[in-house]
Tab-separated table of C-alpha atoms in Angstrom:
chain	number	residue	atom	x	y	z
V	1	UNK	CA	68.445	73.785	116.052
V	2	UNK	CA	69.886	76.358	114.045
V	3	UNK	CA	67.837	79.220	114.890
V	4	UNK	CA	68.512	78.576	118.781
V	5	UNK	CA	72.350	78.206	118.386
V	6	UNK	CA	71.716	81.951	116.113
V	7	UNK	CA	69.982	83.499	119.052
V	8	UNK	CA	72.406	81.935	121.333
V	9	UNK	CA	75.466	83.478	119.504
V	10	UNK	CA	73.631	86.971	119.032
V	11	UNK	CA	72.894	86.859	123.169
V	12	UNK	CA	76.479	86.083	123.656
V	13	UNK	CA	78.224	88.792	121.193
V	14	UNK	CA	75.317	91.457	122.581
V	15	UNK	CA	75.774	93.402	119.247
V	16	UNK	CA	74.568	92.511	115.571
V	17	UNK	CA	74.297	93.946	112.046
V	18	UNK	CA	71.595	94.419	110.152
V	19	UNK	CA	72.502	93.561	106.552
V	20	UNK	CA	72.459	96.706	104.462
V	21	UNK	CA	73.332	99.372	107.473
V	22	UNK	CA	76.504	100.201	107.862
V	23	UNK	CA	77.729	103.358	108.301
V	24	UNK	CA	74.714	104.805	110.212
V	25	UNK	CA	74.901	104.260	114.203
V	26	UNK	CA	72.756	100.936	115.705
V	27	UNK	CA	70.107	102.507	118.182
V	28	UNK	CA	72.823	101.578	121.342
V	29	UNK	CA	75.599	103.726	119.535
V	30	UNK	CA	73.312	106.674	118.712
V	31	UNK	CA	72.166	106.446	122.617
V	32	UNK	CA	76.077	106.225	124.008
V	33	UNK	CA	77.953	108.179	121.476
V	34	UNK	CA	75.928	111.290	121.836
V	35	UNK	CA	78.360	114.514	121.385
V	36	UNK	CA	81.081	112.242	120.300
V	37	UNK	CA	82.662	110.898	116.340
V	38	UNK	CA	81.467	107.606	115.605
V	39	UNK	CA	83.461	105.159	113.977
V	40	UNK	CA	81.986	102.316	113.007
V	41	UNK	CA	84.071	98.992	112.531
V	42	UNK	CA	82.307	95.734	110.828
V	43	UNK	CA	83.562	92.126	110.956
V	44	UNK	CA	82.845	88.379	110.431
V	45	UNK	CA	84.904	87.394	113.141
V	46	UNK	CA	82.499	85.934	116.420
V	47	UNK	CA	85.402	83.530	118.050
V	48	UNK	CA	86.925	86.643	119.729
V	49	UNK	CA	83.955	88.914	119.970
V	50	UNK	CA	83.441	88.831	123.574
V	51	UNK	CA	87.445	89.739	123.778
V	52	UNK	CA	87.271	92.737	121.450
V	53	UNK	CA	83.753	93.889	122.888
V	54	UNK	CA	85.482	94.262	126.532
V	55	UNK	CA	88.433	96.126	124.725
V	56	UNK	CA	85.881	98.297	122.873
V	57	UNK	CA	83.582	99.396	125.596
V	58	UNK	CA	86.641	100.227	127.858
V	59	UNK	CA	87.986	102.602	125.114
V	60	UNK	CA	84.446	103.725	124.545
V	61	UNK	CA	84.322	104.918	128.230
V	62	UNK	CA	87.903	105.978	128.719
V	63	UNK	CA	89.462	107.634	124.790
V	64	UNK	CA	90.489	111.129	125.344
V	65	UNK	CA	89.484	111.128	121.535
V	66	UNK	CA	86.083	111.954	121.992
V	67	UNK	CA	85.910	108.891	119.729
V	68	UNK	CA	82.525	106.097	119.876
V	69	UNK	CA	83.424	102.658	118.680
V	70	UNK	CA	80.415	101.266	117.169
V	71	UNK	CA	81.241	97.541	117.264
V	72	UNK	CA	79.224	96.064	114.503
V	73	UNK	CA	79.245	91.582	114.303
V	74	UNK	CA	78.179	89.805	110.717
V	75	UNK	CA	77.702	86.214	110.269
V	76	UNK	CA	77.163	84.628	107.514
V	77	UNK	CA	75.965	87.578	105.257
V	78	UNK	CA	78.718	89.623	105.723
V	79	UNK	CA	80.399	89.814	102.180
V	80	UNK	CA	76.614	90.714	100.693
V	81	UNK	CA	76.244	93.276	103.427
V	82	UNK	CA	79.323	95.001	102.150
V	83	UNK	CA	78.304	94.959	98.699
V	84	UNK	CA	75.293	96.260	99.500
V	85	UNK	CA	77.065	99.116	101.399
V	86	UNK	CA	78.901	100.260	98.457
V	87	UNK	CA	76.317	100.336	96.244
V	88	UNK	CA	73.927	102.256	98.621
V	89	UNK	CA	76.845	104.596	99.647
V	90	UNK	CA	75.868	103.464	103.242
V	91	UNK	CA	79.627	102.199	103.778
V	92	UNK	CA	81.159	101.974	107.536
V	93	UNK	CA	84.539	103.328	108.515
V	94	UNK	CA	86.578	100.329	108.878
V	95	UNK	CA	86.417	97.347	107.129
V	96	UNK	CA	87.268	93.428	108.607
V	97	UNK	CA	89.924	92.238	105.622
V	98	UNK	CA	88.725	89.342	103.422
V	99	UNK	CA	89.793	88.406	99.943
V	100	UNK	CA	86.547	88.502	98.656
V	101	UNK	CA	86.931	92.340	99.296
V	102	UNK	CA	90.077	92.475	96.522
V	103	UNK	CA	87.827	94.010	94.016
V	104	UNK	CA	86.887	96.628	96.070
V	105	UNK	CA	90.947	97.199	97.136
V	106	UNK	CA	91.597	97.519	92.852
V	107	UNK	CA	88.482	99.760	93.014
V	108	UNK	CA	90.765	102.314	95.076
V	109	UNK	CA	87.799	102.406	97.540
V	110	UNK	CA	90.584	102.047	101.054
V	111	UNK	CA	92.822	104.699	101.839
V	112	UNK	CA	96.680	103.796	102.294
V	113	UNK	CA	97.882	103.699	105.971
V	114	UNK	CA	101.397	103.980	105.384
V	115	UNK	CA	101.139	108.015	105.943
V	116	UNK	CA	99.437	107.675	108.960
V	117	UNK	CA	102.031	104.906	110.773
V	118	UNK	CA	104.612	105.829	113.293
V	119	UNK	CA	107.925	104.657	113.044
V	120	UNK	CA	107.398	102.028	116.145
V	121	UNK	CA	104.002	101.188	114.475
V	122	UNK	CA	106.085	100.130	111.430
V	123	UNK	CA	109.040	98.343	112.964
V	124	UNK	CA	106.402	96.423	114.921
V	125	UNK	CA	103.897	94.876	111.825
V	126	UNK	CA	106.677	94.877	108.990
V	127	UNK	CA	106.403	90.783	108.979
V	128	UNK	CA	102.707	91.451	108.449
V	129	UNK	CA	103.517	93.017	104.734
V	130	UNK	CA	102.825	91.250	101.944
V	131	UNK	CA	103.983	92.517	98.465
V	132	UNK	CA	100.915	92.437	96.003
V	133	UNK	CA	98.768	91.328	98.408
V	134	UNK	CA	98.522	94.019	101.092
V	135	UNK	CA	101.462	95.760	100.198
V	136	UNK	CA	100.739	96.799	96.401
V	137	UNK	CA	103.167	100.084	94.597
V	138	UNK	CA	104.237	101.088	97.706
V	139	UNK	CA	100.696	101.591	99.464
V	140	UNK	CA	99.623	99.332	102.480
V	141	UNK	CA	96.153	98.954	102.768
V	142	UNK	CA	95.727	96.982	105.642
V	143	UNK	CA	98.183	95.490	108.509
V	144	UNK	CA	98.293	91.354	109.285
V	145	UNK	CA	98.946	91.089	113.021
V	146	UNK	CA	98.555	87.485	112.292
V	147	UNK	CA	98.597	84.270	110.161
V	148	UNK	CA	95.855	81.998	108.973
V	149	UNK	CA	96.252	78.638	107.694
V	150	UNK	CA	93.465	75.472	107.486
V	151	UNK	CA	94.354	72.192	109.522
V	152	UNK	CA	92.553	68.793	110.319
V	153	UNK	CA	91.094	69.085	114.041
V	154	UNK	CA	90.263	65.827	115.773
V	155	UNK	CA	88.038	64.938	118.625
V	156	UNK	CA	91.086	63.255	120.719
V	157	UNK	CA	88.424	61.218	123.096
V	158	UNK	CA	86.991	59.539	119.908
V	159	UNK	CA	90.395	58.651	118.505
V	160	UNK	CA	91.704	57.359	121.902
V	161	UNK	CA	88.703	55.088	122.347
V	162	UNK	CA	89.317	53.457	119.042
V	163	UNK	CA	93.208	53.186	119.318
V	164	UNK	CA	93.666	55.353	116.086
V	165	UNK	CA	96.027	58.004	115.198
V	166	UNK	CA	95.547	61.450	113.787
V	167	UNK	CA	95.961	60.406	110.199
V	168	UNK	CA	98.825	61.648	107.911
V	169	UNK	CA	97.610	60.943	104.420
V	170	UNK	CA	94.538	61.222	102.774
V	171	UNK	CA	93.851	57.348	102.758
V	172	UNK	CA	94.523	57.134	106.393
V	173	UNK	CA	91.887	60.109	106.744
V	174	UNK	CA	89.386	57.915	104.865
V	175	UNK	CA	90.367	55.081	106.934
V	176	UNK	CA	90.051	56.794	109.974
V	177	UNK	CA	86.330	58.722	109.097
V	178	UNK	CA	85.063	54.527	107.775
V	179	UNK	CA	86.201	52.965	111.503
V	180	UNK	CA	84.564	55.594	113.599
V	181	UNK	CA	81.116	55.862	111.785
V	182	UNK	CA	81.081	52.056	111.591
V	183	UNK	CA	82.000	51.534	114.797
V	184	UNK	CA	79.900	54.760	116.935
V	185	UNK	CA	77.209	55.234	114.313
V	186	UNK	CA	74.961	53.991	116.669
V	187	UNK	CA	75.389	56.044	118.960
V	188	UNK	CA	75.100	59.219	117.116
V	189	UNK	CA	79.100	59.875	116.274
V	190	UNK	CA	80.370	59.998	112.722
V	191	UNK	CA	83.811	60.145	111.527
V	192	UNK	CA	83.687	63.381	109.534
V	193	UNK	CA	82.067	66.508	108.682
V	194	UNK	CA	82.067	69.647	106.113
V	195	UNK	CA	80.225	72.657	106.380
V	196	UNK	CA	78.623	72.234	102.628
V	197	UNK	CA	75.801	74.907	103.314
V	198	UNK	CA	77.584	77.376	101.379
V	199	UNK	CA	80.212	75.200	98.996
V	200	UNK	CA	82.685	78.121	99.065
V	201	UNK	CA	82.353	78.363	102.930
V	202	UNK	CA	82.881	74.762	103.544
V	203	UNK	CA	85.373	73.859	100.661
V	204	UNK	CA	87.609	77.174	100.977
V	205	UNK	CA	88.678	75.853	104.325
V	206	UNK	CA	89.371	71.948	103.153
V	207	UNK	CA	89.366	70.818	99.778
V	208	UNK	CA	91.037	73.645	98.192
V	209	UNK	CA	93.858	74.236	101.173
V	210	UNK	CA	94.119	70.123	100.763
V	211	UNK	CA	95.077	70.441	96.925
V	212	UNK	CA	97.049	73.102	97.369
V	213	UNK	CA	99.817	70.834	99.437
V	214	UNK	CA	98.922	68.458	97.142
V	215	UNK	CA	99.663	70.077	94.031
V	216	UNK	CA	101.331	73.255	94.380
V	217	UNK	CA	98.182	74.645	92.439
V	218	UNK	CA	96.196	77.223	94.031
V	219	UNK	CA	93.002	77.973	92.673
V	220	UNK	CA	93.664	75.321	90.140
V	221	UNK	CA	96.214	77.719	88.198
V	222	UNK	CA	99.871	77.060	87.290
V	223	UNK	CA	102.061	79.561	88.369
V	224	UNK	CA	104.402	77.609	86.253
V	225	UNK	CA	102.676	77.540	82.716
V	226	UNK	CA	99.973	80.626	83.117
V	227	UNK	CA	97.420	78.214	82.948
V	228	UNK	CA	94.932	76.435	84.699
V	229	UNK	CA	94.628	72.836	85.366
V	230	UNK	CA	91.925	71.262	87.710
V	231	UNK	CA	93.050	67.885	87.153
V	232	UNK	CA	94.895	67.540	90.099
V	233	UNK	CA	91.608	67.780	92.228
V	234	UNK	CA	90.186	64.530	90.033
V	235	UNK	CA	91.733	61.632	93.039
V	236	UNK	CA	90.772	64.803	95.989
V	237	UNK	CA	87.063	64.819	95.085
V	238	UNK	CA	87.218	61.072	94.773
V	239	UNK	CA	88.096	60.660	98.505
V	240	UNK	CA	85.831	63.268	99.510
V	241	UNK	CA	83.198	61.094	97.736
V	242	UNK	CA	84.137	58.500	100.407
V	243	UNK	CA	84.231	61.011	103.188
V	244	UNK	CA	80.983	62.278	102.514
V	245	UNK	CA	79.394	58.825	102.601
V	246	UNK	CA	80.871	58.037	106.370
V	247	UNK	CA	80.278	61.528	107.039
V	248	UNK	CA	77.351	63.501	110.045
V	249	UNK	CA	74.144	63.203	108.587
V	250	UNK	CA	72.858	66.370	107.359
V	251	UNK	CA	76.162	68.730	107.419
V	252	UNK	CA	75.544	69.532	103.762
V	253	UNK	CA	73.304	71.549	105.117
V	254	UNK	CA	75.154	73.011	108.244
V	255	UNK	CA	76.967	76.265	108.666
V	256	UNK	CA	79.807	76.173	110.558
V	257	UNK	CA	78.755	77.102	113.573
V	258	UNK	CA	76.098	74.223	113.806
V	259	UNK	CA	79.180	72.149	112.670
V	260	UNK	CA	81.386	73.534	115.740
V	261	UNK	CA	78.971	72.721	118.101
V	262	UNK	CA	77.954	68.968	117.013
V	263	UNK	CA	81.753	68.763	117.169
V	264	UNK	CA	82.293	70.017	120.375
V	265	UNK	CA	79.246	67.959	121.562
V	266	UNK	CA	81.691	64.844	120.683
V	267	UNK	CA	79.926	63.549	117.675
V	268	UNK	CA	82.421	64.361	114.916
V	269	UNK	CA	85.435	62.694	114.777
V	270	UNK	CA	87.374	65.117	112.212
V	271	UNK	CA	86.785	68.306	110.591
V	272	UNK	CA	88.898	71.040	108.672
V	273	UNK	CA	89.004	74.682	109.496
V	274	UNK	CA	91.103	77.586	110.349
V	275	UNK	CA	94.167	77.264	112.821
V	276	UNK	CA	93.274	81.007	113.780
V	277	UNK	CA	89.830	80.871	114.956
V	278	UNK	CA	88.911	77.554	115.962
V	279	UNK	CA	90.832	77.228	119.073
V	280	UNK	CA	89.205	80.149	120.544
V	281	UNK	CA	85.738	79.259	119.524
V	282	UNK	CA	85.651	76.360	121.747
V	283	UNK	CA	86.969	78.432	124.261
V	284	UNK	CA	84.523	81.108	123.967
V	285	UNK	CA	81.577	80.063	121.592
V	286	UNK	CA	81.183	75.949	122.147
V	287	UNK	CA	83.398	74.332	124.790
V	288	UNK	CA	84.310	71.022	124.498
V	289	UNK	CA	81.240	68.512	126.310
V	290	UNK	CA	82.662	67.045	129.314
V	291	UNK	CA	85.029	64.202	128.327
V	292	UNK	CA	85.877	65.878	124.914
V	293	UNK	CA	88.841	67.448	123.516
V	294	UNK	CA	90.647	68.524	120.415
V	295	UNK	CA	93.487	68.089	118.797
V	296	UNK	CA	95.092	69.651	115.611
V	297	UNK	CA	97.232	68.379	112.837
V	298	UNK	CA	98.888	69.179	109.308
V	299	UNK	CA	96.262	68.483	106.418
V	300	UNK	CA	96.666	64.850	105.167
V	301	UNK	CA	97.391	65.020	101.561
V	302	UNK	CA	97.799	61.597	98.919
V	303	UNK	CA	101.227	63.351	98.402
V	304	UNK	CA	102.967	66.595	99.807
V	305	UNK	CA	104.298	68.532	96.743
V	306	UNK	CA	103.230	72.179	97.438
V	307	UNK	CA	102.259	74.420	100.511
V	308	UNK	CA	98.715	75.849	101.320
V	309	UNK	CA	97.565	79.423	101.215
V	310	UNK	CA	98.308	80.919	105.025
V	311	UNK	CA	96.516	84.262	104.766
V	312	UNK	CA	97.460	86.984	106.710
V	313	UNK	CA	94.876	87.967	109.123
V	314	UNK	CA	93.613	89.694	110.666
V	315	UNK	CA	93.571	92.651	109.134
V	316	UNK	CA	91.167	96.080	108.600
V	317	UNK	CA	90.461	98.418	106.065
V	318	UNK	CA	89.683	101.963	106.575
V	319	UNK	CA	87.054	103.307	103.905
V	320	UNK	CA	88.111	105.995	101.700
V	321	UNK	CA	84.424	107.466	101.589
V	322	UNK	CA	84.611	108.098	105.829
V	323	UNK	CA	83.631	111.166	107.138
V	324	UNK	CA	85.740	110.439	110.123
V	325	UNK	CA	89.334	109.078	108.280
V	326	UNK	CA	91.903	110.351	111.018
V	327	UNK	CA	89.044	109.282	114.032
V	328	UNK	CA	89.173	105.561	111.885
V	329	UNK	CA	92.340	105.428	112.045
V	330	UNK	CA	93.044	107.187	115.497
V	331	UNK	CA	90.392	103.988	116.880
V	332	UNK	CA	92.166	101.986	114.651
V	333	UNK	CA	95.416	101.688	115.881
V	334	UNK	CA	94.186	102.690	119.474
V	335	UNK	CA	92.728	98.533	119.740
V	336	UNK	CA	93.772	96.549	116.727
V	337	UNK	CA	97.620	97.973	116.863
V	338	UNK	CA	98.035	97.874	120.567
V	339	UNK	CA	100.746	95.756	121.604
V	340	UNK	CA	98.975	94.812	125.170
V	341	UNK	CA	96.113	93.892	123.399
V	342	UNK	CA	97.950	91.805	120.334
V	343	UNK	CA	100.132	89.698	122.649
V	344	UNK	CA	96.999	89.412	124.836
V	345	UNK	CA	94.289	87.896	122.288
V	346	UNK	CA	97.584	85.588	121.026
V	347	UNK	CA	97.862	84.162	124.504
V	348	UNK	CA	93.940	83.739	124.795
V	349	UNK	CA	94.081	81.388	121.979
V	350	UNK	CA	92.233	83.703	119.612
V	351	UNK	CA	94.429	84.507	116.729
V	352	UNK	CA	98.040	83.005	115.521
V	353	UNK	CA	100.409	85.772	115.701
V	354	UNK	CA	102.847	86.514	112.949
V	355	UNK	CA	104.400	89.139	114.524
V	356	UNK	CA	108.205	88.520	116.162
V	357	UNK	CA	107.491	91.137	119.155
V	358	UNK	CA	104.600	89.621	119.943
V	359	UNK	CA	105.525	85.944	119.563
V	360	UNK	CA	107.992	86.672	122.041
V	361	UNK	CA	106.413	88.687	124.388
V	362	UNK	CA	103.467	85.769	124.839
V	363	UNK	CA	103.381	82.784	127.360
V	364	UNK	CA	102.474	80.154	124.213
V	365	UNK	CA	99.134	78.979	125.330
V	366	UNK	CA	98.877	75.544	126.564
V	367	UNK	CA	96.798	74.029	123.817
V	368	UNK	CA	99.413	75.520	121.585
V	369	UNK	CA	102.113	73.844	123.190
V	370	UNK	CA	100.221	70.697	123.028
V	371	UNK	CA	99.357	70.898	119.293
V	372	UNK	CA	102.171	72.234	117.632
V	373	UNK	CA	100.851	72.025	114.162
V	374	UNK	CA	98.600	74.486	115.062
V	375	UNK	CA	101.513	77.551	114.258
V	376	UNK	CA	102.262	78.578	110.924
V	377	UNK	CA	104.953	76.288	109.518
V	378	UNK	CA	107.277	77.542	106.392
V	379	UNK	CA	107.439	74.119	105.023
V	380	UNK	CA	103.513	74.157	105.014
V	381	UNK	CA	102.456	77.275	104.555
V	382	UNK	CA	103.163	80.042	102.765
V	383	UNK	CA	101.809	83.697	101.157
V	384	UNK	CA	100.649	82.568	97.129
V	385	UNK	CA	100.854	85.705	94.536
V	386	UNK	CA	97.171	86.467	93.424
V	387	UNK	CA	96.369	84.160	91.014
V	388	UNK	CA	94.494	85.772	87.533
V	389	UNK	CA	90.469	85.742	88.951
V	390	UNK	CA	92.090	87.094	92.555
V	391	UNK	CA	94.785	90.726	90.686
V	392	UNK	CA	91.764	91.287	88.066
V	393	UNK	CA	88.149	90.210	89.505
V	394	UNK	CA	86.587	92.856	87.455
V	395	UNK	CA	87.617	91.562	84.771
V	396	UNK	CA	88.069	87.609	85.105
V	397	UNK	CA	84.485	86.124	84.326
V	398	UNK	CA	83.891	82.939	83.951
V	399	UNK	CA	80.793	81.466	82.621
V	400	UNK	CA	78.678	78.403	84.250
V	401	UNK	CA	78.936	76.839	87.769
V	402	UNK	CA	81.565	78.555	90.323
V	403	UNK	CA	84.522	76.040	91.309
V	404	UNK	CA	83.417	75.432	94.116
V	405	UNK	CA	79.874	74.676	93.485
V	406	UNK	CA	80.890	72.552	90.989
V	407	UNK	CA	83.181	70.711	93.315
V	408	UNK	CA	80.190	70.432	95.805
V	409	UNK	CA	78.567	69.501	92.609
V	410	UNK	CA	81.093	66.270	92.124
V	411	UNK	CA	81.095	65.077	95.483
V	412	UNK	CA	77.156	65.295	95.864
V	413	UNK	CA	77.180	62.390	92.364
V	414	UNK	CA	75.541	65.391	90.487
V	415	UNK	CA	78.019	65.688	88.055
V	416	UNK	CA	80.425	63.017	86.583
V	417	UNK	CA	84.314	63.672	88.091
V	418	UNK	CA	86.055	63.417	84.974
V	419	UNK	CA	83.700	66.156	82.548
V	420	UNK	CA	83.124	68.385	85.491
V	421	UNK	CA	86.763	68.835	85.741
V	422	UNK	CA	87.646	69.254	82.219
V	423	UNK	CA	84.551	71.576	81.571
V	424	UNK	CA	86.156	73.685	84.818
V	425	UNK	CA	89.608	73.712	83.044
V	426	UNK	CA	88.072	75.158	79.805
V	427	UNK	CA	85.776	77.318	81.256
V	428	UNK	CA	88.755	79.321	83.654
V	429	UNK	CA	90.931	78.945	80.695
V	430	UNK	CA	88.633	80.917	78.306
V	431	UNK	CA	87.851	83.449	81.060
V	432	UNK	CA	91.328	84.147	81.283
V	433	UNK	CA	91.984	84.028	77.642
V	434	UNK	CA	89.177	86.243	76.820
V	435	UNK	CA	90.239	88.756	79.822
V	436	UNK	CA	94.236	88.944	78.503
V	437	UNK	CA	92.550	89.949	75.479
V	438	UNK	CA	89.935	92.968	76.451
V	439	UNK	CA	92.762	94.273	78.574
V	440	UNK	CA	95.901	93.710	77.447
V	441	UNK	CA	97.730	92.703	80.598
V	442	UNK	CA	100.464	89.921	80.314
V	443	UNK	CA	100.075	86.241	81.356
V	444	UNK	CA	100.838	85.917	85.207
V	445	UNK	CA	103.194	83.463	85.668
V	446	UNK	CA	105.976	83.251	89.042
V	447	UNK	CA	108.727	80.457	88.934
V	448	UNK	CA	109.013	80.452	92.534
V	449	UNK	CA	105.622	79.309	92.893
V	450	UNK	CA	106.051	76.490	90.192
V	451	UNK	CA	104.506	73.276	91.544
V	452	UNK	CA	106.785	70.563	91.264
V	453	UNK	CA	106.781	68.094	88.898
């Protein structure tokens, strides 16, 4: 099943990346882009491929740059294909933003844009600057012409023909999941699902975002004290336990994609991921089965006592190793700054805009309007400092299991909840110790992102 929803999804973005070329043309660019710069943008993003693509070609035809877009789509593999970049020196122009690519940003390996902005270009993406995240001593790296936050989706036909409601809290979640796999089981529908594949993948994008309103922790450190403290996930992981045991059969071993689609096929009642993509993915990638439809709503929490992580995205990086830094940028802001095309992919359901202009410009789309909780919310969701293993990644090692494998780890009855957590707490807290030590830096702490009591 997998492999034919992958050669699906390559037939329907037409382009794909190999994993360690990057900066060298694909055969179709070398063919079209003879005579003319090359700049070569890579990306994870497939829900609004097909919208870029169109956008891309018609520049491609049209620029009175003498500029080639080559349009280059990752999957899965796309944070090892840009490691593998930089250490082979095969690097593209323009980089799709991801956090995972923070070490490379303290590496000084992107070039600041700031110089190269117009004064309209400014006015129009200020609210997408974020001091000492993209915005660090006076440089901007890249530009957020949008927000990203996680939410619960819902298969609304499901919940309608069991008379439930789109739970709140994280008991009514539980609830919810038990009653539909114990009531449709049999006929292939299950009340929940997580993309467990990849732990980090599946458990970025639901656990984590869930503790995070539920704690005011993010990444299990205390903004408050300077430490960190995993505790807090201890009662999470224990309903998760539950979740997993009314959950699809098999979607510890799914990628999203393979997640999407089962869900849009009507056989999973609930499942967390990203307010900006999703919509557009069963739009574009796996529309809803005849009959189905989705709905989206605020993470359910045991108790709401902090806000998640709403990411700015997206967002691009331009390489400082390009040959072809004022083409990068000239393509650049050509598509990915263009106001037509920013209100356009807002209104297509492909991207939450965090831009005022924009916002304003743009007929809301209609499954916006009738889930709400789908746009960024202050009271929700909000833009965290970079916690210790985020500013210093270099530098911040921690030894043993990753958190999130050992999360995955928890939940799967591998490890016991109570001495997984406490060996996670020690193990961060010694990383961070050991780093404040070999470099000197001070503590991070930030009162303002103090969880409350």
């Amino acid at each position: 099943m997998r492999k034919v929803l992958s050669l699906l999804i390559v037939t329907l973005l037409t382009v794909s990346a190999v994993f360690a070329g990057g900066s060298a043309e694909t055969p179709a660019a070398q063919n079209a882009a003879e005579g003319k710069t090359v700049v070569t943008i890579w990306t994870m993003d497939r829900h609004d491929a097909p919208f870029w693509q169109e956008r891309i070609d018609a520049y491609n035809a049209s620029n009175p740059h003498n500029i080639y877009v080559d349009y280059q789509i990752y999957t899965d593999n796309y944070w090892q294909a840009v490691d593998m970049a930089f250490q082979t020196g095969e690097t593209p122009d323009v980089f799709r933003y991801d956090p995972a690519l923070d070490k490379y940003l303290f590496q000084d390996k992107f070039i600041d844009l700031l110089p190269f902005m117009t004064e309209e270009q400014k006015e129009l993406t200020s609210a997408g600057w974020y001091d000492g995240t993209n915005l660090i001593d006076g440089k901007l790296y890249c530009i957020f012409t949008g927000s990203g936050a996680a939410r619960l989706f819902y298969n609304t036909a499901i919940f309608e023909r069991l008379g439930l409601e789109p739970p709140r809290t994280l008991d009514e979640m539980v609830a919810a999941a038990r009653t539909i796999t114990e009531e449709l089981s049999s006929e292939g529908i299950y009340g929940f699902a997580c993309n467990l594949k990849s732990a980090e993948n599946g458990l970025k994008r639901s656990l984590e975002p869930q503790v995070e309103i539920g704690t005011g922790l993010r990444y299990g450190y205390n903004f408050g004290t300077g430490y960190y403290d995993f505790s807090g996930y201890i009662p999470y992981i224990e309903a998760w336990k539950e979740l997993m045991e009314v959950a699809f059969p098999g979607c510890e071993s799914l990628d999203i994609d393979p997640l999407r689609s089962q869900f849009a096929a009507g056989k999973i009642g609930m499942y967390f991921s990203y307010a900006q993509s999703d919509p557009g993915v069963f739009d574009n990638q796996f529309p809803m089965a005849e009959g189905q439809d989705w709905g989206c709503v605020y993470i359910p929490v045991i108790e709401k006592k902090g806000k998640q992580y709403a990411g700015g995205t997206p967002a691009y990086y331009i390489c400082k190793d390009s040959d072809n830094i004022e083409a990068a940028w000239q393509a650049y802001s050509d598509l990915f700054l263009n106001f037509d095309n920013l209100v356009a992919r807002f209104e297509q359901n492909l991207g939450l805009s965090n831009l005022p202009a924009v916002i304003e410009a743009a007929n809301l789309p209609e499954k916006f309007q009738q889930n709400p909780e789908i746009m960024i919310n202050p009271d929700w969701d909000t833009v965290y400092p970079k916690t210790p293993q985020e500013m210093y990644p270099q530098d911040f090692i921690v030894e043993g299991l990753d958190m999130y494998t050992t999360f995955a780890a928890i939940i799967a009855g591998q490890l016991d909840v109570e001495e997984g957590i406490a060996d996670l707490t020690e193990r961060f807290n010694t990383a961070y110790d050991n780093m404040l030590e070999a470099t000197g830096v001070e503590r991070i702490t930030n009162q303002a992102f103090a969880p409350e009591a």
